[in-house]
Short mmCIF file of C-alpha atoms in Angstrom, two decimals:
data_model
loop_
_atom_site.label_atom_id
_atom_site.label_comp_id
_atom_site.label_asym_id
_atom_site.label_seq_id
_atom_site.Cartn_x
_atom_site.Cartn_y
_atom_site.Cartn_z
CA GLN Q 27 82.24 96.48 128.97
CA GLN Q 28 85.94 96.16 128.35
CA LYS Q 29 87.87 99.38 127.74
CA VAL Q 30 90.75 99.27 125.28
CA GLN Q 31 92.97 102.33 124.98
CA GLN Q 32 95.75 102.78 122.48
CA SER Q 33 98.62 105.26 122.39
CA PRO Q 34 99.87 107.25 120.71
CA GLU Q 35 96.98 108.28 118.45
CA SER Q 36 99.46 108.74 115.64
CA LEU Q 37 103.16 108.57 115.01
CA ILE Q 38 105.60 109.29 112.23
CA VAL Q 39 108.48 106.88 111.78
CA PRO Q 40 111.41 107.23 109.36
CA GLU Q 41 111.78 104.45 106.85
CA GLY Q 42 113.95 101.79 108.43
CA GLY Q 43 113.09 102.97 111.94
CA MET Q 44 111.22 101.33 114.82
CA ALA Q 45 107.55 101.99 115.57
CA SER Q 46 106.19 101.23 119.06
CA LEU Q 47 102.45 100.99 119.69
CA ASN Q 48 100.88 100.65 123.13
CA CYS Q 49 97.58 99.24 124.30
CA THR Q 50 95.95 98.85 127.71
CA PHE Q 51 92.84 96.80 128.40
CA SER Q 52 90.56 96.42 131.40
CA ASP Q 53 89.25 92.82 131.41
CA ARG Q 54 91.62 90.48 133.25
CA ASN Q 55 89.73 87.53 131.78
CA SER Q 56 90.80 88.33 128.22
CA GLN Q 57 92.90 85.50 126.82
CA TYR Q 58 93.58 86.39 123.20
CA PHE Q 59 95.06 89.63 121.99
CA TRP Q 60 95.10 90.51 118.32
CA TRP Q 61 96.74 93.26 116.38
CA TYR Q 62 94.96 94.30 113.20
CA ARG Q 63 96.19 96.56 110.44
CA GLN Q 64 93.97 98.62 108.16
CA HIS Q 65 95.24 100.32 105.03
CA SER Q 66 93.26 103.26 103.75
CA GLY Q 67 90.08 102.21 101.95
CA GLU Q 68 90.30 98.58 103.04
CA GLY Q 69 88.93 96.38 105.79
CA PRO Q 70 91.11 95.53 108.80
CA LYS Q 71 93.34 92.49 108.44
CA ALA Q 72 94.77 90.38 111.23
CA LEU Q 73 98.46 90.99 111.72
CA MET Q 74 99.31 88.74 114.63
CA SER Q 75 98.04 87.42 117.92
CA ILE Q 76 99.55 86.76 121.32
CA PHE Q 77 98.06 84.90 124.27
CA SER Q 78 101.01 84.11 126.53
CA ASN Q 79 102.91 86.61 128.63
CA GLY Q 80 106.17 87.69 127.05
CA ASP Q 81 107.25 88.39 123.50
CA LYS Q 82 106.18 86.89 120.20
CA LYS Q 83 108.05 87.70 117.02
CA GLU Q 84 106.76 87.35 113.50
CA GLY Q 85 109.17 88.74 110.93
CA ARG Q 86 109.61 92.46 111.56
CA PHE Q 87 106.76 92.52 114.07
CA THR Q 88 107.08 91.78 117.79
CA ALA Q 89 104.15 91.70 120.18
CA HIS Q 90 104.58 91.89 123.94
CA LEU Q 91 101.96 90.90 126.51
CA ASN Q 92 101.85 91.54 130.25
CA LYS Q 93 98.49 90.36 131.53
CA ALA Q 94 99.17 91.42 135.12
CA SER Q 95 99.73 94.98 133.95
CA LEU Q 96 96.83 94.79 131.46
CA TYR Q 97 99.22 95.84 128.73
CA VAL Q 98 100.08 94.73 125.24
CA SER Q 99 102.37 96.37 122.71
CA LEU Q 100 103.47 96.03 119.11
CA HIS Q 101 106.88 96.94 117.75
CA ILE Q 102 107.60 97.26 114.06
CA LYS Q 103 111.25 96.97 113.16
CA ASP Q 104 112.76 98.30 109.93
CA SER Q 105 109.54 100.16 109.06
CA GLN Q 106 108.57 100.23 105.39
CA PRO Q 107 106.24 102.63 103.54
CA SER Q 108 103.78 99.74 103.23
CA ASP Q 109 103.53 99.72 107.05
CA SER Q 110 101.75 103.08 106.89
CA ALA Q 111 98.30 102.18 108.18
CA LEU Q 112 95.88 102.28 111.11
CA TYR Q 113 96.70 99.66 113.75
CA PHE Q 114 94.16 98.25 116.18
CA CYS Q 115 94.67 96.34 119.39
CA ALA Q 116 91.83 93.85 120.01
CA PRO Q 117 91.46 91.60 123.06
CA ASN Q 118 88.63 89.10 123.21
CA GLN Q 119 85.54 89.84 125.32
CA GLY Q 120 84.59 86.49 126.79
CA GLY Q 121 83.42 84.11 124.07
CA ARG Q 122 81.65 86.81 122.16
CA ALA Q 123 83.87 88.96 120.02
CA LEU Q 124 86.95 91.09 119.86
CA ILE Q 125 86.85 94.59 121.34
CA PHE Q 126 88.80 97.06 119.25
CA GLY Q 127 90.73 100.06 120.51
CA THR Q 128 90.52 103.43 118.78
CA GLY Q 129 93.70 102.73 116.83
CA THR Q 130 97.12 104.21 116.18
CA THR Q 131 97.91 105.74 112.80
CA VAL Q 132 101.44 104.97 111.67
CA SER Q 133 103.01 107.01 108.90
CA VAL Q 134 106.38 105.89 107.55
CA SER Q 135 108.29 108.75 105.96
CA PRO Q 136 110.72 107.92 103.14
CA GLU I 30 92.12 82.80 102.08
CA ALA I 31 88.93 83.57 103.97
CA ALA I 32 86.50 85.62 101.94
CA VAL I 33 83.93 88.13 103.14
CA THR I 34 82.08 90.29 100.67
CA GLN I 35 79.75 93.22 101.30
CA SER I 36 77.15 94.98 99.20
CA PRO I 37 76.63 97.70 98.33
CA ARG I 38 80.07 99.27 98.68
CA ASN I 39 78.62 102.75 98.74
CA LYS I 40 75.11 103.87 99.59
CA VAL I 41 73.38 107.22 99.87
CA ALA I 42 70.09 107.13 101.74
CA VAL I 43 67.52 109.69 102.84
CA THR I 44 66.57 110.32 106.44
CA GLY I 45 63.70 108.06 107.44
CA GLY I 46 64.34 105.58 104.67
CA LYS I 47 65.08 101.89 105.07
CA VAL I 48 68.60 100.64 104.38
CA THR I 49 69.79 97.04 104.15
CA LEU I 50 73.47 96.19 104.12
CA SER I 51 74.39 92.68 103.05
CA CYS I 52 77.32 90.44 103.91
CA ASN I 53 78.33 87.05 102.54
CA GLN I 54 81.11 84.76 103.76
CA THR I 55 82.49 81.61 102.21
CA ASN I 56 84.59 80.60 105.23
CA ASN I 57 81.94 78.42 106.84
CA HIS I 58 82.44 80.36 110.06
CA ASN I 59 79.73 80.14 112.67
CA ASN I 60 80.14 83.71 113.93
CA MET I 61 79.47 86.88 112.00
CA TYR I 62 79.69 90.48 113.12
CA TRP I 63 78.66 93.98 112.10
CA TYR I 64 80.83 96.96 113.12
CA ARG I 65 80.77 100.62 112.35
CA GLN I 66 83.91 102.71 112.10
CA ASP I 67 84.02 106.39 112.93
CA THR I 68 87.02 108.60 113.48
CA GLY I 69 87.94 108.65 117.15
CA HIS I 70 85.81 105.61 117.99
CA GLY I 71 87.61 102.76 116.33
CA LEU I 72 85.43 99.78 115.44
CA ARG I 73 82.24 99.42 117.46
CA LEU I 74 80.20 96.23 117.53
CA ILE I 75 76.56 96.63 116.47
CA HIS I 76 75.20 93.08 116.19
CA TYR I 77 76.63 89.61 115.94
CA SER I 78 75.47 86.08 115.29
CA TYR I 79 76.49 82.62 116.42
CA GLY I 80 74.86 80.86 113.47
CA ALA I 81 71.87 80.76 111.16
CA GLY I 82 68.75 82.08 112.84
CA SER I 83 70.60 83.77 115.72
CA THR I 84 71.30 87.44 116.30
CA GLU I 85 72.69 89.14 119.38
CA LYS I 86 73.00 92.78 120.36
CA GLY I 87 76.46 94.26 120.45
CA ASP I 88 77.57 97.43 122.15
CA ILE I 89 75.65 99.96 120.03
CA PRO I 90 72.50 98.17 118.71
CA ASP I 91 70.01 101.05 118.93
CA GLY I 92 68.56 101.92 115.54
CA TYR I 93 69.80 98.71 113.91
CA LYS I 94 68.39 95.24 113.32
CA ALA I 95 70.21 92.18 112.06
CA SER I 96 69.19 89.05 110.20
CA ARG I 97 71.09 85.77 109.71
CA PRO I 98 69.04 83.63 107.32
CA SER I 99 71.87 81.21 106.53
CA GLN I 100 75.40 80.31 107.53
CA GLU I 101 76.74 82.45 104.69
CA ASN I 102 74.62 85.60 104.91
CA PHE I 103 74.23 88.29 107.56
CA SER I 104 72.34 91.54 106.97
CA LEU I 105 72.22 94.82 108.85
CA ILE I 106 68.95 96.72 108.61
CA LEU I 107 68.33 100.38 109.34
CA GLU I 108 64.54 100.70 109.42
CA LEU I 109 64.53 104.49 109.79
CA ALA I 110 67.91 105.84 108.78
CA THR I 111 69.21 108.98 110.49
CA PRO I 112 72.20 111.22 109.64
CA SER I 113 73.98 109.98 112.79
CA GLN I 114 74.17 106.57 111.11
CA THR I 115 76.43 107.96 108.40
CA SER I 116 79.52 105.82 108.77
CA VAL I 117 81.61 103.02 107.30
CA TYR I 118 80.19 99.60 108.12
CA PHE I 119 82.26 96.42 108.25
CA CYS I 120 81.11 92.85 108.33
CA ALA I 121 83.36 90.12 109.68
CA SER I 122 83.27 86.38 110.15
CA GLY I 123 85.19 84.29 112.63
CA ASP I 124 85.39 81.17 114.69
CA ALA I 125 85.48 82.01 118.40
CA ALA I 126 86.10 78.37 119.26
CA TYR I 127 89.83 78.80 118.94
CA SER I 128 91.62 82.08 118.48
CA TYR I 129 88.89 84.65 117.90
CA GLU I 130 90.48 85.74 114.64
CA GLN I 131 88.01 87.69 112.55
CA TYR I 132 88.06 88.20 108.79
CA PHE I 133 86.70 91.50 107.58
CA GLY I 134 84.97 92.52 104.41
CA PRO I 135 85.93 95.62 102.42
CA GLY I 136 83.31 97.85 104.05
CA THR I 137 80.24 99.82 103.01
CA ARG I 138 80.30 103.60 103.12
CA LEU I 139 76.81 104.81 104.05
CA THR I 140 75.76 108.44 103.84
CA VAL I 141 72.36 109.43 105.23
CA LEU I 142 71.19 112.83 104.02
#
């Protein structure tokens, strides 16, 4: 059973600031790594994925993957109030499903 | 955009009663999933399915059954509901053949008294 741990549990970021979310995983066979975002009262929605070592940028969001270190991160640049949400890291578990971490709550303060 | 719907959105049940949560997807995805979300535990996989007629146990299947009568529909059944099953339940669909992206429904809040 893959273990996925996220840190910090929560963080407060000033509007316009940078938010950095960390995630470690235990299964070296994982190939796909997703970040999901969940606004209060809604279902999680896919934000972006990464499957090659290095950085991947999509707009204000940058994901970083280091498979050897079993580590993936997400950085949110120029944070907006609409970025306030619960963020999940989710690597795949074989061909079965995604395994979700416990999440990081991001609060963007105006 | 991919569409997953769940019903009911809210449910109050009594201990020992039977509860059925329903999920419908119009994405034509082969895979469907049931998760529960509790504070401090993230999303935990209960059951999943690879297609009509198939169900597989996830990480926390005890106390739950699943049914996949068609490509579009996937149900989660609590035969004898207990207060520990009070939670928010999410259904998702996805195609694991490529990127494992999953599309989630809006959730069902279940309270077992």
